[in-house]
mmCIF file of N, CA and C in Angstrom:
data_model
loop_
_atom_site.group_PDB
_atom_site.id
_atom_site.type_symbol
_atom_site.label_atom_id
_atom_site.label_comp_id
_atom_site.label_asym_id
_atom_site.label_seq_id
_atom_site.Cartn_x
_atom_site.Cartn_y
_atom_site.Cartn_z
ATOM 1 N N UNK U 1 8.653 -17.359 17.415
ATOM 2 C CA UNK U 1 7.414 -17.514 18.140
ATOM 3 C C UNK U 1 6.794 -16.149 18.443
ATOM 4 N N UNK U 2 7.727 -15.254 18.749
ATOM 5 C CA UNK U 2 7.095 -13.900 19.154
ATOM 6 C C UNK U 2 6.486 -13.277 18.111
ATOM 7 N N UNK U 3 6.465 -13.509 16.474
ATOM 8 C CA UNK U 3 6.671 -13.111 15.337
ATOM 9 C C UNK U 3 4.894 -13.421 14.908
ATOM 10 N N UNK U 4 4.840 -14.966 15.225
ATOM 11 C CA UNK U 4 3.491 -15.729 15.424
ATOM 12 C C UNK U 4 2.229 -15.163 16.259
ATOM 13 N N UNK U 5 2.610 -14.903 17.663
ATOM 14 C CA UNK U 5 1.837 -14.245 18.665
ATOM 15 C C UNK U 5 1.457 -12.948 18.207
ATOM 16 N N UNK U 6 2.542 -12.140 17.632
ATOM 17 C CA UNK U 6 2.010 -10.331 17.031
ATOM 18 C C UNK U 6 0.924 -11.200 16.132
ATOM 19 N N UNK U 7 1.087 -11.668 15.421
ATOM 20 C CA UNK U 7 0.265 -12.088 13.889
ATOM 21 C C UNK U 7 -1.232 -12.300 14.729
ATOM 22 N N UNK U 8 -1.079 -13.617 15.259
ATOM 23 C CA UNK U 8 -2.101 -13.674 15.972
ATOM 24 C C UNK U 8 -3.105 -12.898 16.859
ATOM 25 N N UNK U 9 -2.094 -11.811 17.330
ATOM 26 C CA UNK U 9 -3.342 -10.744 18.393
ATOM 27 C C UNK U 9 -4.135 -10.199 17.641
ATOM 28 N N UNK U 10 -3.888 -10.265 16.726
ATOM 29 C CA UNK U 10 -5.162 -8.711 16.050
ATOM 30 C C UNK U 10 -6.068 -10.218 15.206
ATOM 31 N N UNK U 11 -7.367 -9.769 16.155
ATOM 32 C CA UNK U 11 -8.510 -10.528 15.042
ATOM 33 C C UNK U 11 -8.849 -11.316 13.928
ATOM 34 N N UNK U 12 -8.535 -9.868 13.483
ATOM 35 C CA UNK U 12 -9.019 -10.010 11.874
ATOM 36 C C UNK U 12 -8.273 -11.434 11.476
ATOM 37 N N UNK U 13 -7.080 -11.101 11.886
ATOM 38 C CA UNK U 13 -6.015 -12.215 11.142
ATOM 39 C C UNK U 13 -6.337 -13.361 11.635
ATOM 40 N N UNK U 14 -6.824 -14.059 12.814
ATOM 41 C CA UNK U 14 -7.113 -15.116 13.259
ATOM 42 C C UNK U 14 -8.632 -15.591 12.727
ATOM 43 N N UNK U 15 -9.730 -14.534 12.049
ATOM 44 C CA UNK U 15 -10.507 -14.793 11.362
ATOM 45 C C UNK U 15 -10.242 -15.365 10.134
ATOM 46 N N UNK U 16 -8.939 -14.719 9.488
ATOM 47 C CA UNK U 16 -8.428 -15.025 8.335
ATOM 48 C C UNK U 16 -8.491 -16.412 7.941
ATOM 49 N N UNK U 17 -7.591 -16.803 9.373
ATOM 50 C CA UNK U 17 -6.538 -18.648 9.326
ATOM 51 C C UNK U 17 -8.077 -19.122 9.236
ATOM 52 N N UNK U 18 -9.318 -18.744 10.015
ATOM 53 C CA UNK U 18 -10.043 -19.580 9.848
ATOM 54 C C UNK U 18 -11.131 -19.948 8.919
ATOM 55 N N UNK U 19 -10.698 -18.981 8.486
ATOM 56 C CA UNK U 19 -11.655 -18.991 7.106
ATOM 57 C C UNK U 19 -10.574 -19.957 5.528
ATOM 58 N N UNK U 20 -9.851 -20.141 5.902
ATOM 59 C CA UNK U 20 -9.033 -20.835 5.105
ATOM 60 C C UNK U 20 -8.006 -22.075 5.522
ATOM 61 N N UNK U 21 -8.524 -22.373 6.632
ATOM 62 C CA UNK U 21 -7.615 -23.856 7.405
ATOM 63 C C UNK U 21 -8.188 -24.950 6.748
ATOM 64 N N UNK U 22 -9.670 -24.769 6.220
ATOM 65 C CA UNK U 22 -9.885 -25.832 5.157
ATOM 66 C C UNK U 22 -9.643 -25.957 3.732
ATOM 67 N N UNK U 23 -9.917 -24.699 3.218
ATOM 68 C CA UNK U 23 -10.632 -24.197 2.216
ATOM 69 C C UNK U 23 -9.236 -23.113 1.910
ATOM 70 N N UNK U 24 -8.680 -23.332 0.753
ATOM 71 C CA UNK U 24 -8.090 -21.953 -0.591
ATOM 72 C C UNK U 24 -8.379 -20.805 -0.830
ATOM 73 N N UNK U 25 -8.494 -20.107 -0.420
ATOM 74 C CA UNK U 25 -9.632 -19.139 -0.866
ATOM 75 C C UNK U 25 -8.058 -17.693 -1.481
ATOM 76 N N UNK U 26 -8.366 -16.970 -2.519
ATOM 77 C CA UNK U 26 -8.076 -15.585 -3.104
ATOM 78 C C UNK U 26 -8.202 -14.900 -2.183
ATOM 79 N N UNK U 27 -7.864 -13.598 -2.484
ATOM 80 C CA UNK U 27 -7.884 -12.231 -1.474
ATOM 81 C C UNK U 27 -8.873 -11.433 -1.752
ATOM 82 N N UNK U 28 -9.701 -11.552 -2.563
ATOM 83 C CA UNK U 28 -10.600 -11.056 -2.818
ATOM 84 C C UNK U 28 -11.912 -11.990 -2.385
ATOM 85 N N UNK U 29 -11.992 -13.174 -2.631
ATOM 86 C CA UNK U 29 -13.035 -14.293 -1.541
ATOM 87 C C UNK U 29 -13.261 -14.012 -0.093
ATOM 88 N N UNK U 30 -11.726 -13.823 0.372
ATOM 89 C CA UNK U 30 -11.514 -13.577 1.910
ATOM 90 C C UNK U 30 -11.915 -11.806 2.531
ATOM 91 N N UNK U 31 -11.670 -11.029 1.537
ATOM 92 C CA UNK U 31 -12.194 -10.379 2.089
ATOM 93 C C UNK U 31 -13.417 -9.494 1.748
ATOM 94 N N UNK U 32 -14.152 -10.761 0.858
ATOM 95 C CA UNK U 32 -15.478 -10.327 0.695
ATOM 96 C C UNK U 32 -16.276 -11.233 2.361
ATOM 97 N N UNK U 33 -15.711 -11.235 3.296
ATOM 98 C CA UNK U 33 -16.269 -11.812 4.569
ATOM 99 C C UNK U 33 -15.883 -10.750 5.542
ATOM 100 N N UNK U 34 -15.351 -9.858 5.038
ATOM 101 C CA UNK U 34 -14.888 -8.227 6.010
ATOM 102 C C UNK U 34 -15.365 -7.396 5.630
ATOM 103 N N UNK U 35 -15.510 -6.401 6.355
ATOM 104 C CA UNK U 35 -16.042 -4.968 6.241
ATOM 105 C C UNK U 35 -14.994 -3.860 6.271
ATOM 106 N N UNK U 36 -13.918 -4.373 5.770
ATOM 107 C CA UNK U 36 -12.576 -3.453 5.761
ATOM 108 C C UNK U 36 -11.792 -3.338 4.082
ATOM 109 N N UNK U 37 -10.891 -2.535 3.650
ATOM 110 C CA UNK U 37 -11.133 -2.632 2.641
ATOM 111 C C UNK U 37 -9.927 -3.918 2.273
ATOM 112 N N UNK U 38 -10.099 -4.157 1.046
ATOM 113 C CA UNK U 38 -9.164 -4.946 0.327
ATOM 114 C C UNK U 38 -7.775 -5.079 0.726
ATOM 115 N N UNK U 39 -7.288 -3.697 0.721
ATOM 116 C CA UNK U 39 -5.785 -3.548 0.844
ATOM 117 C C UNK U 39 -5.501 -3.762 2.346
ATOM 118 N N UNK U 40 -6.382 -3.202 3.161
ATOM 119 C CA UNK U 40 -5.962 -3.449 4.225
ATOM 120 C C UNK U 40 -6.147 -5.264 4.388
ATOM 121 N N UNK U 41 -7.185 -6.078 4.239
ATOM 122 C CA UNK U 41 -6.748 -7.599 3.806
ATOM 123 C C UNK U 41 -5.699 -8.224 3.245
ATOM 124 N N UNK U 42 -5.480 -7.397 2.503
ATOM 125 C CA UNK U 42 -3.750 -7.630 1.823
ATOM 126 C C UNK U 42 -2.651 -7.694 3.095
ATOM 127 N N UNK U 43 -2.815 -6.529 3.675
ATOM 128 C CA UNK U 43 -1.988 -6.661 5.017
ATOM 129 C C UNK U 43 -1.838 -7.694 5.801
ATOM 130 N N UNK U 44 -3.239 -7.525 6.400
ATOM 131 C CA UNK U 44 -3.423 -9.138 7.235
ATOM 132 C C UNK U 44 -2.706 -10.159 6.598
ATOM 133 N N UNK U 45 -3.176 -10.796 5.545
ATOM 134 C CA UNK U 45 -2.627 -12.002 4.328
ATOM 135 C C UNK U 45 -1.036 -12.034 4.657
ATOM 136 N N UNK U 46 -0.502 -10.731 4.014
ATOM 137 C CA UNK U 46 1.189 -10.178 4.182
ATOM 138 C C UNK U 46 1.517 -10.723 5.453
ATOM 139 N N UNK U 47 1.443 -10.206 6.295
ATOM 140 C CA UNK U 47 1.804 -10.399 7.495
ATOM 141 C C UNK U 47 1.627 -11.889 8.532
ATOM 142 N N UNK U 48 0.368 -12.803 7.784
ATOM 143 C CA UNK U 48 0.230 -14.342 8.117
ATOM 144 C C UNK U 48 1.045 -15.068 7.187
ATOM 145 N N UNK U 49 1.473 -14.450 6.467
ATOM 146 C CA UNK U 49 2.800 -15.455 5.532
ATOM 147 C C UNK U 49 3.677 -14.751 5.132
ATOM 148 N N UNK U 50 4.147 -13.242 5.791
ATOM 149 C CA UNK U 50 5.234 -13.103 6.623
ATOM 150 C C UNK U 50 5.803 -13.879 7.890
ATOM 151 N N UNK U 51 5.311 -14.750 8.151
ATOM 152 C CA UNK U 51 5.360 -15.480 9.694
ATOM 153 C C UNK U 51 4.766 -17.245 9.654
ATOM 154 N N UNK U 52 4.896 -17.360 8.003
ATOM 155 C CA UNK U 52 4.514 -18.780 7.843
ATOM 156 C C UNK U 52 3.334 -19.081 8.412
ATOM 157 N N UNK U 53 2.494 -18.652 8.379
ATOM 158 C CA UNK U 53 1.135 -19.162 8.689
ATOM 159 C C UNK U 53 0.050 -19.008 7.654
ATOM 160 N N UNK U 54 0.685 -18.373 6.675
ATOM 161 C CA UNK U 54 -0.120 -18.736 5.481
ATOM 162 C C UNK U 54 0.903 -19.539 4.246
ATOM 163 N N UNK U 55 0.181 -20.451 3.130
ATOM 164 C CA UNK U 55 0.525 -20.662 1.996
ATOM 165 C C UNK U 55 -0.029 -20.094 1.182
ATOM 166 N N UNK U 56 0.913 -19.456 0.123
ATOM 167 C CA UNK U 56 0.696 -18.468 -1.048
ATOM 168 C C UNK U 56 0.712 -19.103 -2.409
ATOM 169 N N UNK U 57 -0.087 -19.641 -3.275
ATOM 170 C CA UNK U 57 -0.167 -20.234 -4.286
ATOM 171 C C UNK U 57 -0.918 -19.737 -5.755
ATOM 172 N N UNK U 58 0.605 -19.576 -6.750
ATOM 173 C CA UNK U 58 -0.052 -18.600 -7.911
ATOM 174 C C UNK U 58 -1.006 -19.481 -8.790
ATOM 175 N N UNK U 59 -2.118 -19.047 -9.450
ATOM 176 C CA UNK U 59 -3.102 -19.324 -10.014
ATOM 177 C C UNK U 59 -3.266 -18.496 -10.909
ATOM 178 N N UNK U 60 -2.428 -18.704 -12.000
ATOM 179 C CA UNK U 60 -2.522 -17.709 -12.997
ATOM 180 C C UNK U 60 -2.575 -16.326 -12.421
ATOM 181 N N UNK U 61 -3.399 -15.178 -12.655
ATOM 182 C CA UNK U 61 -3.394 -14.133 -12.267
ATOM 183 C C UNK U 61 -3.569 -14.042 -10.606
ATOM 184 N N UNK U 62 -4.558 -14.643 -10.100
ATOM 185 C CA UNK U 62 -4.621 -15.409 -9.172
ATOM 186 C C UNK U 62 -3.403 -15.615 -7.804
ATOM 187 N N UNK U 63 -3.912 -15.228 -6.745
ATOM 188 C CA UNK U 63 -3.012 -15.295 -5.705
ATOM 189 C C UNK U 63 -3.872 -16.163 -4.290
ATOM 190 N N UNK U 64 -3.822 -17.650 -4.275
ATOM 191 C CA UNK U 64 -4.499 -18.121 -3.507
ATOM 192 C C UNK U 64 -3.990 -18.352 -2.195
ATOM 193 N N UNK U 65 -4.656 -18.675 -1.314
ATOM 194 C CA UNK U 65 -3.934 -18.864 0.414
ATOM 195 C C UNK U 65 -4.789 -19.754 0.855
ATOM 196 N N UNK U 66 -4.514 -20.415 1.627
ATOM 197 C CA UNK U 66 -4.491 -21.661 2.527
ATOM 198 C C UNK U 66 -3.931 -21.394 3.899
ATOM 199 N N UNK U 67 -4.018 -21.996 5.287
ATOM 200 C CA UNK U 67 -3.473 -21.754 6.454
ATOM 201 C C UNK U 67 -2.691 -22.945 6.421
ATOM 202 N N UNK U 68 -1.457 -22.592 6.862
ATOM 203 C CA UNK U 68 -0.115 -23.186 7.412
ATOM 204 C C UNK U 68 -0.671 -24.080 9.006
ATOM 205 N N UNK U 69 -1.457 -24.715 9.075
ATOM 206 C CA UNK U 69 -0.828 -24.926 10.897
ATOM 207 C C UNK U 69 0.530 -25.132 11.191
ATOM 208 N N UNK U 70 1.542 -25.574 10.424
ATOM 209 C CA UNK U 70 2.739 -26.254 10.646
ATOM 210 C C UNK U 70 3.547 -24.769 11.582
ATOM 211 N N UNK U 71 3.373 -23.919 10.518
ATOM 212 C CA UNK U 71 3.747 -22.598 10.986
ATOM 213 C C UNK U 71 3.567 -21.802 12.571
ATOM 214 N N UNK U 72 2.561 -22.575 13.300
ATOM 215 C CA UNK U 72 2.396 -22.658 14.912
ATOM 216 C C UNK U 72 2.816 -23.533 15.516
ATOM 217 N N UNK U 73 3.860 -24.741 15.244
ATOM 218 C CA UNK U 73 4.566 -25.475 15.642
ATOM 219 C C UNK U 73 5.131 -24.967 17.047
ATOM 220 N N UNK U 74 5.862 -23.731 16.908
ATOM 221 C CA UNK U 74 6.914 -23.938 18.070
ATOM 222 C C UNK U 74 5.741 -22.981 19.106
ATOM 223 N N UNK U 75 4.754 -22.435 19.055
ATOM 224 C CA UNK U 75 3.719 -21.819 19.617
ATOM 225 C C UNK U 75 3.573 -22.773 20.691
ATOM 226 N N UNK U 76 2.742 -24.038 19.631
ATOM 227 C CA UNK U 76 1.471 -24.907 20.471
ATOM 228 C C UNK U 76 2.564 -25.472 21.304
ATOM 229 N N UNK U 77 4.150 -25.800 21.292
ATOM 230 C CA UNK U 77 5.153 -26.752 22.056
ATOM 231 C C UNK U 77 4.954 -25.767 23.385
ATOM 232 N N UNK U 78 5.364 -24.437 23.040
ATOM 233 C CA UNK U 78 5.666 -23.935 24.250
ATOM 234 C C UNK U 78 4.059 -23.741 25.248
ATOM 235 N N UNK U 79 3.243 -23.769 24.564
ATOM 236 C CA UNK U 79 2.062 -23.929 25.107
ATOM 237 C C UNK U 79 1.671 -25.356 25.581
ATOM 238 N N UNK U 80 1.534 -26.016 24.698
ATOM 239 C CA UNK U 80 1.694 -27.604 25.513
ATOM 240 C C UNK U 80 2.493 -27.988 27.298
ATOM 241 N N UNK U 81 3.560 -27.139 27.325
ATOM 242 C CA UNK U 81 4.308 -27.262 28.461
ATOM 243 C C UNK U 81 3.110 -26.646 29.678
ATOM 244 N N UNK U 82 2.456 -26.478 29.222
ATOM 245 C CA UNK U 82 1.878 -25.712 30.959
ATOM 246 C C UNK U 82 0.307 -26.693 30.939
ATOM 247 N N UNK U 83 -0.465 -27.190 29.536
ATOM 248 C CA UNK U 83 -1.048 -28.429 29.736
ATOM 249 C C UNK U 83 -0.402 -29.534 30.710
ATOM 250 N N UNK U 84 0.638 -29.449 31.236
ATOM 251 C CA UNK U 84 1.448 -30.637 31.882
ATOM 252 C C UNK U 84 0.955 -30.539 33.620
ATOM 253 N N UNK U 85 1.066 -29.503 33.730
ATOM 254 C CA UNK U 85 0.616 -29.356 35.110
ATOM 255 C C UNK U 85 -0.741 -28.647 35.824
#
């Protein structure tokens, strides 16, 4: 969970999940929606499925991603607990 939360603080990366919680998109799609360069998008990407919150799917040359929600599982539980009261 703590692994999830780093992923999550920095921006960019939560722009990422949302630009792809519907939608497949390449690394080059995704970060033609940033003003940062490529590689550093690569990072972000790395590091959201370093931590299961992204799916990585080869496409021929092709490296596509998708967002994991499953991968915030034990997040939203421990967060759910304080919805209680």
């Amino acid at each position: 969970m703590d692994d999830v939360m780093q992923a999550l603080a920095q921006p960019t990366r939560r722009e990422i999940l949302q630009l792809i919680l519907e939608e497949e998109l390449s690394a080059g799609e995704i970060a033609a929606h940033f003003e940062v360069s490529r590689p550093a998008i690569s990072q972000h990407i790395k590091a959201l499925r370093d931590t299961n919150l992204v799916f990585e799917r080869r496409d021929g040359t092709r490296r596509m991603y998708r967002a994991r929600p499953e991968g915030m599982s034990y997040l939203r539980k421990f967060l759910d607990l304080f919805w209680d009261y």
